[in-house]
Short mmCIF file of C-alpha atoms and ligand atoms in Angstrom, two decimals:
data_model
loop_
_atom_site.label_atom_id
_atom_site.label_comp_id
_atom_site.label_asym_id
_atom_site.label_seq_id
_atom_site.Cartn_x
_atom_site.Cartn_y
_atom_site.Cartn_z
CA UNK A 22 0.00 0.00 0.00
CA UNK A 23 1.00 3.62 -0.60
CA UNK A 24 1.71 4.23 3.10
CA UNK A 25 4.41 1.59 3.17
CA UNK A 26 6.23 2.77 0.05
CA UNK A 27 9.80 3.81 0.58
CA UNK A 28 12.44 5.60 -1.45
CA UNK A 29 15.90 4.16 -1.90
CA UNK A 30 18.58 6.67 -2.84
CA UNK A 31 22.25 6.08 -3.66
CA UNK A 32 23.90 9.42 -3.04
CA UNK A 33 26.60 11.68 -4.42
CA UNK A 34 25.34 11.87 -7.98
CA UNK A 35 25.37 15.56 -9.04
CA UNK A 36 22.02 16.67 -10.48
CA UNK A 37 22.41 17.94 -14.05
CA UNK A 38 19.96 19.22 -16.65
CA UNK A 39 16.57 20.94 -16.60
CA UNK A 40 13.47 20.52 -14.50
CA UNK A 41 10.04 22.05 -15.00
CA UNK A 42 8.19 23.17 -11.87
CA UNK A 43 4.54 22.24 -11.34
CA UNK A 44 1.66 24.47 -10.24
CA UNK A 45 1.61 25.72 -6.66
CA UNK A 46 0.21 23.24 -4.13
CA UNK A 47 -0.83 25.88 -1.65
CA UNK A 48 -2.62 27.87 -4.37
CA UNK A 49 -4.38 24.72 -5.60
CA UNK A 50 -5.64 23.71 -2.15
CA UNK A 51 -7.26 27.14 -1.76
CA UNK A 52 -8.49 27.69 -5.31
CA UNK A 53 -10.29 24.34 -5.49
CA UNK A 54 -12.48 25.13 -2.43
CA UNK A 55 -12.82 28.70 -3.77
CA UNK A 56 -14.59 27.19 -6.76
CA UNK A 57 -17.49 26.44 -4.38
CA UNK A 58 -18.31 30.15 -4.53
CA UNK A 59 -18.71 30.11 -8.29
CA UNK A 60 -22.12 29.41 -9.83
CA UNK A 61 -20.65 28.33 -13.12
CA UNK A 62 -17.76 26.33 -14.49
CA UNK A 63 -14.13 26.99 -13.56
CA UNK A 64 -11.39 25.47 -15.63
CA UNK A 65 -8.17 25.41 -13.64
CA UNK A 66 -4.90 24.73 -15.42
CA UNK A 67 -1.44 23.84 -14.08
CA UNK A 68 -2.94 21.98 -11.09
CA UNK A 69 -0.26 19.81 -9.48
CA UNK A 70 -1.12 16.12 -9.62
CA UNK A 71 -0.65 15.39 -5.92
CA UNK A 72 -2.56 13.61 -3.18
CA UNK A 73 -3.76 16.80 -1.43
CA UNK A 74 -5.58 17.79 -4.64
CA UNK A 75 -7.15 14.34 -4.99
CA UNK A 76 -8.42 14.50 -1.40
CA UNK A 77 -9.98 17.92 -2.06
CA UNK A 78 -11.66 16.67 -5.23
CA UNK A 79 -13.26 13.87 -3.19
CA UNK A 80 -14.44 16.37 -0.56
CA UNK A 81 -16.01 18.60 -3.20
CA UNK A 82 -17.66 15.63 -4.90
CA UNK A 83 -19.14 14.70 -1.51
CA UNK A 84 -20.69 18.18 -1.34
CA UNK A 85 -22.43 17.68 -4.69
CA UNK A 86 -19.89 19.49 -6.87
CA UNK A 87 -19.02 18.14 -10.33
CA UNK A 88 -15.22 17.81 -10.54
CA UNK A 89 -13.43 16.32 -13.52
CA UNK A 90 -9.88 15.97 -14.73
CA UNK A 91 -9.67 17.24 -18.32
CA UNK A 92 -6.09 16.05 -18.36
CA UNK A 93 -3.68 15.25 -15.55
CA UNK A 94 -3.09 18.94 -14.71
CA UNK A 95 -6.41 20.53 -15.69
CA UNK A 96 -9.49 20.46 -13.50
CA UNK A 97 -13.00 21.44 -14.49
CA UNK A 98 -15.21 22.26 -11.52
CA UNK A 99 -18.90 23.05 -11.61
CA UNK A 100 -20.41 23.99 -8.26
CA UNK A 101 -23.95 24.69 -9.49
CA UNK A 102 -25.15 21.43 -7.91
CA UNK A 103 -23.50 21.93 -4.51
CA UNK A 104 -26.07 20.68 -2.03
CA UNK A 105 -24.35 20.55 1.33
CA UNK A 106 -22.60 22.95 3.65
CA UNK A 107 -21.30 20.20 5.93
CA UNK A 108 -17.91 18.51 5.77
CA UNK A 109 -17.48 15.72 8.31
CA UNK A 110 -14.33 14.64 10.12
CA UNK A 111 -14.15 11.60 7.84
CA UNK A 112 -14.08 13.89 4.80
CA UNK A 113 -11.51 16.38 6.03
CA UNK A 114 -9.30 14.56 8.53
CA UNK A 115 -6.39 13.98 6.17
CA UNK A 116 -6.15 17.55 4.88
CA UNK A 117 -5.24 20.57 7.02
CA UNK A 118 -6.21 22.98 4.25
CA UNK A 119 -9.82 21.82 4.63
CA UNK A 120 -10.37 24.98 6.69
CA UNK A 121 -10.83 26.84 3.39
CA UNK A 122 -14.20 25.09 3.15
CA UNK A 123 -15.32 27.32 6.03
CA UNK A 124 -14.78 30.57 4.13
CA UNK A 125 -16.17 29.20 0.86
CA UNK A 126 -19.28 27.57 2.30
CA UNK A 127 -19.95 30.56 4.53
CA UNK A 128 -19.73 32.85 1.50
CA UNK A 129 -21.96 30.63 -0.61
CA UNK A 130 -24.60 29.47 1.93
CA UNK A 131 -24.07 31.89 4.85
CA UNK A 132 -23.43 28.78 6.90
CA UNK A 133 -20.81 26.05 7.15
CA UNK A 134 -20.19 23.05 9.35
CA UNK A 135 -16.68 21.73 8.95
CA UNK A 136 -14.75 19.42 11.25
CA UNK A 137 -11.96 21.23 13.10
CA UNK A 138 -8.77 20.92 11.08
CA UNK A 139 -6.96 19.71 14.18
CA UNK A 140 -3.26 19.29 14.82
CA UNK A 141 -0.61 19.04 12.20
CA UNK A 142 2.61 17.21 11.53
CA UNK A 143 4.60 19.91 13.28
CA UNK A 144 2.29 21.16 16.04
CA UNK A 145 -1.14 22.59 16.79
CA UNK A 146 -2.59 24.80 14.11
CA UNK A 147 -4.81 27.52 15.59
CA UNK A 148 -7.63 29.17 13.60
CA UNK A 149 -8.45 32.00 16.01
CA UNK A 150 -7.70 34.66 13.38
CA UNK A 151 -10.02 32.97 10.87
CA UNK A 152 -12.76 32.94 13.53
CA UNK A 153 -12.14 36.53 14.57
CA UNK A 154 -12.52 37.59 10.94
CA UNK A 155 -15.74 35.61 10.35
CA UNK A 156 -17.21 37.14 13.50
CA UNK A 157 -16.24 40.64 12.37
CA UNK A 158 -18.17 39.99 9.14
CA UNK A 159 -21.25 39.21 11.25
CA UNK A 160 -21.06 35.43 11.56
CA UNK A 161 -21.67 33.44 14.72
CA UNK A 162 -18.99 30.81 15.29
CA UNK A 163 -19.29 27.82 17.63
CA UNK A 164 -17.00 24.84 18.08
CA UNK A 165 -18.87 21.80 19.37
CA UNK A 166 -18.00 18.11 19.22
CA UNK A 167 -15.01 18.84 17.01
CA UNK A 168 -17.10 20.73 14.43
CA UNK A 169 -16.73 24.41 13.59
CA UNK A 170 -20.23 25.83 13.01
CA UNK A 171 -20.32 29.21 11.28
CA UNK A 172 -23.54 30.95 10.33
CA UNK A 173 -24.82 34.42 9.55
CA UNK A 174 -28.10 36.04 8.55
CA UNK A 175 -26.11 38.65 6.64
CA UNK A 176 -22.40 39.08 6.04
CA UNK A 177 -21.42 42.72 6.08
CA UNK A 178 -18.01 44.04 5.07
CA UNK A 179 -15.82 45.67 7.69
CA UNK A 180 -12.19 46.35 8.58
CA UNK A 181 -10.31 43.35 10.02
CA UNK A 182 -6.83 43.60 11.52
CA UNK A 183 -5.01 40.25 11.73
CA UNK A 184 -2.99 39.94 14.95
CA UNK A 185 -0.63 37.43 13.33
CA UNK A 186 0.29 37.26 9.67
CA UNK A 187 -1.63 34.18 8.59
CA UNK A 188 -1.82 32.76 5.08
CA UNK A 189 -4.87 30.66 5.95
CA UNK A 190 -6.81 33.45 7.67
CA UNK A 191 -6.07 35.92 4.86
CA UNK A 192 -7.37 33.50 2.23
CA UNK A 193 -10.37 32.36 4.27
CA UNK A 194 -11.45 35.97 4.82
CA UNK A 195 -11.06 36.81 1.13
CA UNK A 196 -13.27 33.79 0.37
CA UNK A 197 -15.93 34.74 2.90
CA UNK A 198 -15.89 38.43 1.99
CA UNK A 199 -16.18 38.36 -1.76
CA UNK A 200 -19.97 37.82 -1.63
CA UNK A 201 -20.49 40.10 1.43
CA UNK A 202 -22.55 43.27 1.46
CA UNK A 203 -20.26 46.30 1.37
CA UNK A 204 -16.48 46.46 1.55
CA UNK A 205 -14.06 44.43 3.67
CA UNK A 206 -10.52 45.57 4.37
CA UNK A 207 -7.98 43.06 5.67
CA UNK A 208 -5.09 44.80 7.41
CA UNK A 209 -1.79 43.02 8.13
CA UNK A 210 -2.57 40.21 5.66
CA UNK A 211 -0.12 37.56 4.47
CA UNK A 212 1.55 38.47 1.15
CA UNK A 213 2.66 35.05 -0.11
CA UNK A 214 2.56 34.63 -3.91
CA UNK A 215 -0.43 32.32 -3.64
CA UNK A 216 -2.45 35.01 -1.81
CA UNK A 217 -2.18 37.05 -4.99
CA UNK A 218 -3.01 33.98 -7.08
CA UNK A 219 -6.22 33.29 -5.16
CA UNK A 220 -7.28 36.95 -5.45
CA UNK A 221 -6.58 36.80 -9.20
CA UNK A 222 -8.63 33.61 -9.49
CA UNK A 223 -11.59 35.12 -7.63
CA UNK A 224 -11.36 38.30 -9.71
CA UNK A 225 -11.30 36.22 -12.90
CA UNK A 226 -14.57 34.67 -11.68
CA UNK A 227 -16.16 38.09 -11.04
CA UNK A 228 -14.96 39.18 -7.57
CA UNK A 229 -13.63 42.66 -6.81
CA UNK A 230 -10.42 42.29 -4.76
CA UNK A 231 -7.63 44.87 -4.76
CA UNK A 232 -4.31 45.03 -2.93
CA UNK A 233 -3.53 41.31 -2.55
CA UNK A 234 0.24 41.07 -1.98
CA UNK A 235 0.33 44.46 -0.19
CA UNK A 236 -0.28 45.53 3.43
CA UNK A 237 -4.00 45.97 2.96
CA UNK A 238 -6.51 43.99 0.90
CA UNK A 239 -9.80 45.61 -0.12
CA UNK A 240 -12.70 43.37 -1.09
CA UNK A 241 -15.86 44.95 -2.49
CA UNK A 242 -18.69 42.47 -2.19
CA UNK A 243 -20.41 41.37 -5.39
CA UNK A 244 -23.73 39.56 -5.74
CA UNK A 245 -22.51 36.52 -7.54
CA UNK A 246 -19.42 34.84 -8.99
CA UNK A 247 -20.47 33.53 -12.37
CA UNK A 248 -17.26 31.91 -13.47
CA UNK A 249 -17.20 30.29 -16.88
CA UNK A 250 -13.53 31.19 -17.07
CA UNK A 251 -10.15 29.48 -17.24
CA UNK A 252 -7.45 30.20 -14.69
CA UNK A 253 -3.81 29.03 -14.67
CA UNK A 254 -2.09 28.49 -11.32
CA UNK A 255 1.28 30.07 -10.55
CA UNK A 256 4.35 27.83 -10.29
CA UNK A 257 5.16 26.32 -6.91
CA UNK A 258 7.67 28.52 -5.08
CA UNK A 259 8.52 25.76 -2.61
CA UNK A 260 8.98 23.03 -5.21
CA UNK A 261 11.26 25.43 -7.13
CA UNK A 262 13.26 26.13 -3.96
CA UNK A 263 13.50 22.42 -3.19
CA UNK A 264 15.09 21.76 -6.61
CA UNK A 265 17.41 24.78 -6.30
CA UNK A 266 18.65 23.46 -2.97
CA UNK A 267 18.95 19.91 -4.32
CA UNK A 268 21.10 21.17 -7.21
CA UNK A 269 23.43 23.00 -4.82
CA UNK A 270 23.57 20.15 -2.28
CA UNK A 271 24.64 17.62 -4.93
CA UNK A 272 27.11 20.11 -6.44
CA UNK A 273 25.15 19.87 -9.66
CA UNK A 274 24.11 22.27 -12.41
CA UNK A 275 20.35 22.55 -12.88
CA UNK A 276 18.07 24.93 -14.78
CA UNK A 277 14.87 25.20 -12.73
CA UNK A 278 12.27 26.18 -15.33
CA UNK A 279 8.73 27.58 -15.39
CA UNK A 280 9.12 29.66 -12.25
CA UNK A 281 8.79 33.28 -11.16
CA UNK A 282 12.37 34.21 -10.09
CA UNK A 283 11.10 37.12 -7.97
CA UNK A 284 9.34 34.59 -5.68
CA UNK A 285 12.73 33.00 -5.02
CA UNK A 286 14.61 36.16 -3.95
CA UNK A 287 15.07 35.27 -0.27
CA UNK A 288 16.51 31.86 -1.17
CA UNK A 289 18.61 33.24 -4.04
CA UNK A 290 20.15 35.81 -1.67
CA UNK A 291 21.14 33.13 0.86
CA UNK A 292 22.55 30.87 -1.86
CA UNK A 293 24.72 33.69 -3.21
CA UNK A 294 25.91 34.39 0.34
CA UNK A 295 26.89 30.71 0.57
CA UNK A 296 29.01 31.04 -2.61
CA UNK A 297 26.59 29.07 -4.83
CA UNK A 298 26.22 30.34 -8.40
CA UNK A 299 22.65 31.42 -9.17
CA UNK A 300 21.79 32.75 -12.64
CA UNK A 301 18.37 34.27 -13.20
CA UNK A 302 16.40 34.38 -16.46
CA UNK A 303 12.85 35.63 -17.09
CA UNK A 304 11.21 32.39 -16.04
CA UNK A 305 14.05 30.19 -14.83
CA UNK A 306 16.94 30.05 -12.40
CA UNK A 307 20.10 28.05 -12.98
CA UNK A 308 21.90 26.83 -9.86
CA UNK A 309 25.50 25.66 -10.03
CA UNK A 310 26.80 24.01 -6.87
CA UNK A 311 30.24 24.59 -5.37
CA UNK A 312 32.53 22.34 -3.35
CA UNK A 313 33.14 24.93 -0.67
CA UNK A 314 30.10 26.61 0.87
CA UNK A 315 30.09 29.57 3.28
CA UNK A 316 28.22 29.31 6.56
CA UNK A 317 25.12 31.53 6.85
CA UNK A 318 22.37 32.41 9.31
CA UNK A 319 18.79 31.99 8.11
CA UNK A 320 15.56 33.05 9.79
CA UNK A 321 12.16 32.08 8.42
CA UNK A 322 9.60 34.88 8.07
CA UNK A 323 6.33 35.50 6.23
CA UNK A 324 6.79 36.45 2.55
CA UNK A 325 8.92 38.18 1.28
CA UNK A 326 11.08 36.65 4.04
CA UNK A 327 12.69 33.23 3.86
CA UNK A 328 9.84 30.65 3.61
CA UNK A 329 9.31 28.30 6.53
CA UNK A 330 8.44 25.63 3.96
CA UNK A 331 12.07 25.69 2.76
CA UNK A 332 13.53 25.56 6.26
CA UNK A 333 14.23 21.79 6.52
CA UNK A 334 15.63 21.63 2.97
CA UNK A 335 17.90 24.65 3.57
CA UNK A 336 19.22 23.11 6.79
CA UNK A 337 20.69 20.30 4.67
CA UNK A 338 22.73 22.91 2.79
CA UNK A 339 23.92 24.32 6.12
CA UNK A 340 25.19 20.82 7.00
CA UNK A 341 27.45 21.03 3.95
CA UNK A 342 28.93 24.47 4.74
CA UNK A 343 32.11 24.68 6.84
CA UNK A 344 31.58 26.21 10.30
CA UNK A 345 28.53 26.92 12.41
CA UNK A 346 25.39 28.20 10.68
CA UNK A 347 22.02 28.86 12.27
CA UNK A 348 18.43 28.23 11.20
CA UNK A 349 15.82 30.13 13.20
CA UNK A 350 12.16 29.18 12.80
CA UNK A 351 9.89 32.10 13.49
CA UNK A 352 6.63 31.08 11.79
CA UNK A 353 5.86 27.74 13.49
CA UNK A 354 6.48 26.96 17.18
CA UNK A 355 8.21 23.77 16.24
CA UNK A 356 9.49 22.39 12.98
CA UNK A 357 12.59 20.50 13.99
CA UNK A 358 11.44 16.85 13.96
CA UNK A 359 13.58 16.22 10.87
CA UNK A 360 16.75 17.07 12.81
CA UNK A 361 16.89 13.66 14.53
CA UNK A 362 16.71 11.99 11.12
CA UNK A 363 19.55 14.14 9.75
CA UNK A 364 21.61 13.27 12.83
CA UNK A 365 21.23 9.60 11.92
CA UNK A 366 23.06 10.53 8.72
CA UNK A 367 25.92 12.13 10.63
CA UNK A 368 24.71 15.76 10.74
CA UNK A 369 25.89 17.80 13.73
CA UNK A 370 22.87 19.85 14.78
CA UNK A 371 21.77 21.18 18.16
CA UNK A 372 18.32 22.68 18.60
CA UNK A 373 17.90 25.44 21.18
CA UNK A 374 14.34 26.75 21.34
CA UNK A 375 13.47 27.96 17.87
CA UNK A 376 17.05 27.89 16.60
CA UNK A 377 19.11 25.05 15.15
CA UNK A 378 22.87 25.40 15.41
CA UNK A 379 24.34 23.48 12.52
CA UNK A 380 28.01 22.57 12.53
CA UNK A 381 28.69 21.84 8.90
CA UNK A 382 31.46 20.18 7.00
CA UNK A 383 30.95 16.63 8.30
CA UNK A 384 30.25 13.89 5.77
CA UNK A 385 26.61 12.84 5.55
CA UNK A 386 26.25 9.07 5.21
CA UNK A 387 23.26 7.03 4.04
CA UNK A 388 20.99 5.53 6.72
CA UNK A 389 17.41 4.30 7.17
CA UNK A 390 15.34 7.40 8.01
CA UNK A 391 11.71 8.51 8.00
CA UNK A 392 9.86 11.58 6.74
CA UNK A 393 8.07 13.37 9.57
CA UNK A 394 6.16 15.85 7.40
CA UNK A 395 6.07 17.01 3.79
CA UNK A 396 8.98 19.46 3.81
CA UNK A 397 10.99 17.28 6.20
CA UNK A 398 10.56 14.50 3.64
CA UNK A 399 11.90 16.74 0.87
CA UNK A 400 14.88 17.67 3.05
CA UNK A 401 15.69 14.02 3.68
CA UNK A 402 15.59 13.28 -0.05
CA UNK A 403 18.11 16.10 -0.58
CA UNK A 404 20.29 14.88 2.29
CA UNK A 405 20.23 11.35 0.86
CA UNK A 406 21.30 12.60 -2.55
CA UNK A 407 24.19 14.53 -0.98
CA UNK A 408 25.23 11.64 1.29
CA UNK A 409 27.71 8.89 0.74
CA UNK A 410 26.07 5.47 0.25
CA UNK A 411 22.50 4.19 0.39
CA UNK A 412 19.58 5.79 2.21
CA UNK A 413 16.11 4.35 2.69
CA UNK A 414 13.38 6.90 3.37
CA UNK A 415 10.22 5.61 5.02
CA UNK A 416 6.87 7.35 5.56
CA UNK A 417 6.94 8.91 2.09
CA UNK A 418 3.16 9.37 2.07
CA UNK A 419 4.00 12.89 3.24
CA UNK A 420 6.07 13.57 0.14
CA UNK A 421 3.31 12.27 -2.14
CA UNK A 422 0.92 14.79 -0.56
CA UNK A 423 2.72 17.76 -2.01
CA UNK A 424 5.30 17.03 -4.72
CA UNK A 425 4.29 15.98 -8.23
CA UNK A 426 6.47 13.16 -9.59
CA UNK A 427 9.37 14.07 -7.32
CA UNK A 428 11.37 10.94 -7.95
CA UNK A 429 10.76 10.97 -11.74
CA UNK A 430 11.93 14.57 -11.93
CA UNK A 431 15.03 13.80 -9.85
CA UNK A 432 15.81 10.66 -11.83
CA UNK A 433 15.69 12.68 -15.06
CA UNK A 434 18.36 14.93 -13.52
CA UNK A 435 20.59 11.93 -12.81
CA UNK A 436 19.63 10.98 -9.25
CA UNK A 437 19.78 7.30 -8.33
CA UNK A 438 16.36 7.10 -6.68
CA UNK A 439 13.90 4.22 -6.69
CA UNK A 440 10.49 3.77 -5.10
CA UNK A 441 9.82 0.44 -3.53
CA UNK A 442 6.09 -0.22 -3.44
CA UNK A 443 4.50 -2.63 -0.99
N1 EPU B 1 -1.73 31.37 13.41
C1 EPU B 1 -2.42 31.77 14.52
N2 EPU B 1 -3.78 31.90 14.43
C2 EPU B 1 -4.46 31.64 13.27
C3 EPU B 1 -3.73 31.23 12.14
C4 EPU B 1 -2.36 31.09 12.24
O1 EPU B 1 -1.84 32.01 15.59
O2 EPU B 1 -5.67 31.79 13.26
C5 EPU B 1 -0.25 31.24 13.50
C6 EPU B 1 0.22 29.81 13.26
O3 EPU B 1 0.21 29.05 14.43
C7 EPU B 1 1.61 30.03 12.71
C8 EPU B 1 1.49 31.35 11.93
O4 EPU B 1 0.32 31.98 12.43
O5 EPU B 1 2.50 30.21 13.77
C9 EPU B 1 1.36 31.21 10.43
O6 EPU B 1 0.30 30.32 10.11
P1 EPU B 1 -0.49 30.42 8.72
O7 EPU B 1 -1.94 30.60 9.04
O8 EPU B 1 0.16 31.41 7.85
O9 EPU B 1 -0.29 28.96 8.14
P2 EPU B 1 -1.31 28.10 7.32
O10 EPU B 1 -2.17 28.97 6.47
O11 EPU B 1 -2.01 27.15 8.21
C10 EPU B 1 0.15 27.85 5.19
C11 EPU B 1 0.73 26.73 4.39
C12 EPU B 1 1.86 26.07 5.15
C13 EPU B 1 2.92 27.12 5.49
C14 EPU B 1 2.28 28.30 6.22
C15 EPU B 1 3.23 29.45 6.47
C16 EPU B 1 -1.17 25.97 3.16
C17 EPU B 1 -2.16 24.90 2.92
N3 EPU B 1 -0.30 25.75 4.12
O12 EPU B 1 -0.34 27.27 6.38
O13 EPU B 1 2.42 25.14 4.26
O14 EPU B 1 3.91 26.56 6.31
O15 EPU B 1 1.17 28.82 5.46
O16 EPU B 1 3.75 29.93 5.27
O17 EPU B 1 -1.14 26.97 2.46
C18 EPU B 1 3.37 23.12 3.52
O18 EPU B 1 3.06 23.43 2.38
O19 EPU B 1 4.16 22.17 3.80
C19 EPU B 1 2.84 23.89 4.65
C20 EPU B 1 2.82 23.45 5.89
#
């Protein structure tokens, strides 16, 4: 079964060639529920073919939505027949992003009942800012028996200040507000590239959202989203960063294609500081690895800062740089479960609070290890490719959740990687 699959990697093969990046996972998992707001057909292109998307398609089908694959990366969604505003624990338990159903169903039906998204692979995931925003729009929110109940007679636009910069709350409030009466202003929103993508999608379907990607988002309510439009998702910033890091960690030479180089600036800057060659084109970045890497200090921050979703992968690079580097996690309380796995490969890392002190320059050696979450899994794949000898990575269901054809893409670049299926 899928859950028992493992990856076997024989390391120290430099990655060479070109790789094309898929559509953004975190845009897809918001735009698919956003289609619930549209009373027509949405054609969505460049959808990554990953398990999180398949789970969402099943959830939408369960709500009475017609969802079809036109080809492996194009979805056609028609929400005219949506007949339920309830998503049970069974439906949503395997997908954290299911909280977007709250904003979409609230917008469409003025009520939603969705099982609480619960904990996550690296800690509890609060939704207080989502709730605060729904309440400000006039909704009543109750959590009972593990279900979040949200309902409103009317949703009326207002000004909402987010106390923490939250990607999920920003998107959920855009979803709930686009069919509100009046104007909603979200202050202190997240600015990640996929926030802009979701606003662009909603606007393409008839919404009126301005300022996504800036410090203030203004949403003028409209009566209806009619859809009947095609939208193409942006490339995945985190997949692109994962391949850039993999190229550098294997001392390879890879052209990472179909990306928006501006989205990669925080990573590019750190790579240059480490002495890695990074060449930018209009829609690609070439990374050329070096034998000797400089130590650096990295701190994760909301966009345009260094993405938390590249933290575990970047730590592998720090293991290869001479001297002591630091990785400080400032978005999530805890994201260091992968460190124990890297230590099994010979990495010298000490975690103190939210900071990992990484003493680099020691040889990584292959070992049996397990993915503890999606990005940890990606980091272990990179570590295995940089390491001497054979590594077996278990628990790769996490990797399948969010990377399209990861091992095929790596194999095409020269990696010695095989999936063993049980
Ligand atoms: N937070 C609150 N209250 C809230 C919401 C968030 O305190 O109501 C806190 C969180 O605890 C966290 C911080 O705010 O400390 C940021 O959380 P955010 O809401 O931005 O995270 P998210 O929307 O749940 C998305 C991505 C994550 C990514 C984060 C941060 C999706 C589906 N997930 O999560 O991606 O780490 O933003 O950029 O978009 C991944 O792709 O592997 C992944 C985990």
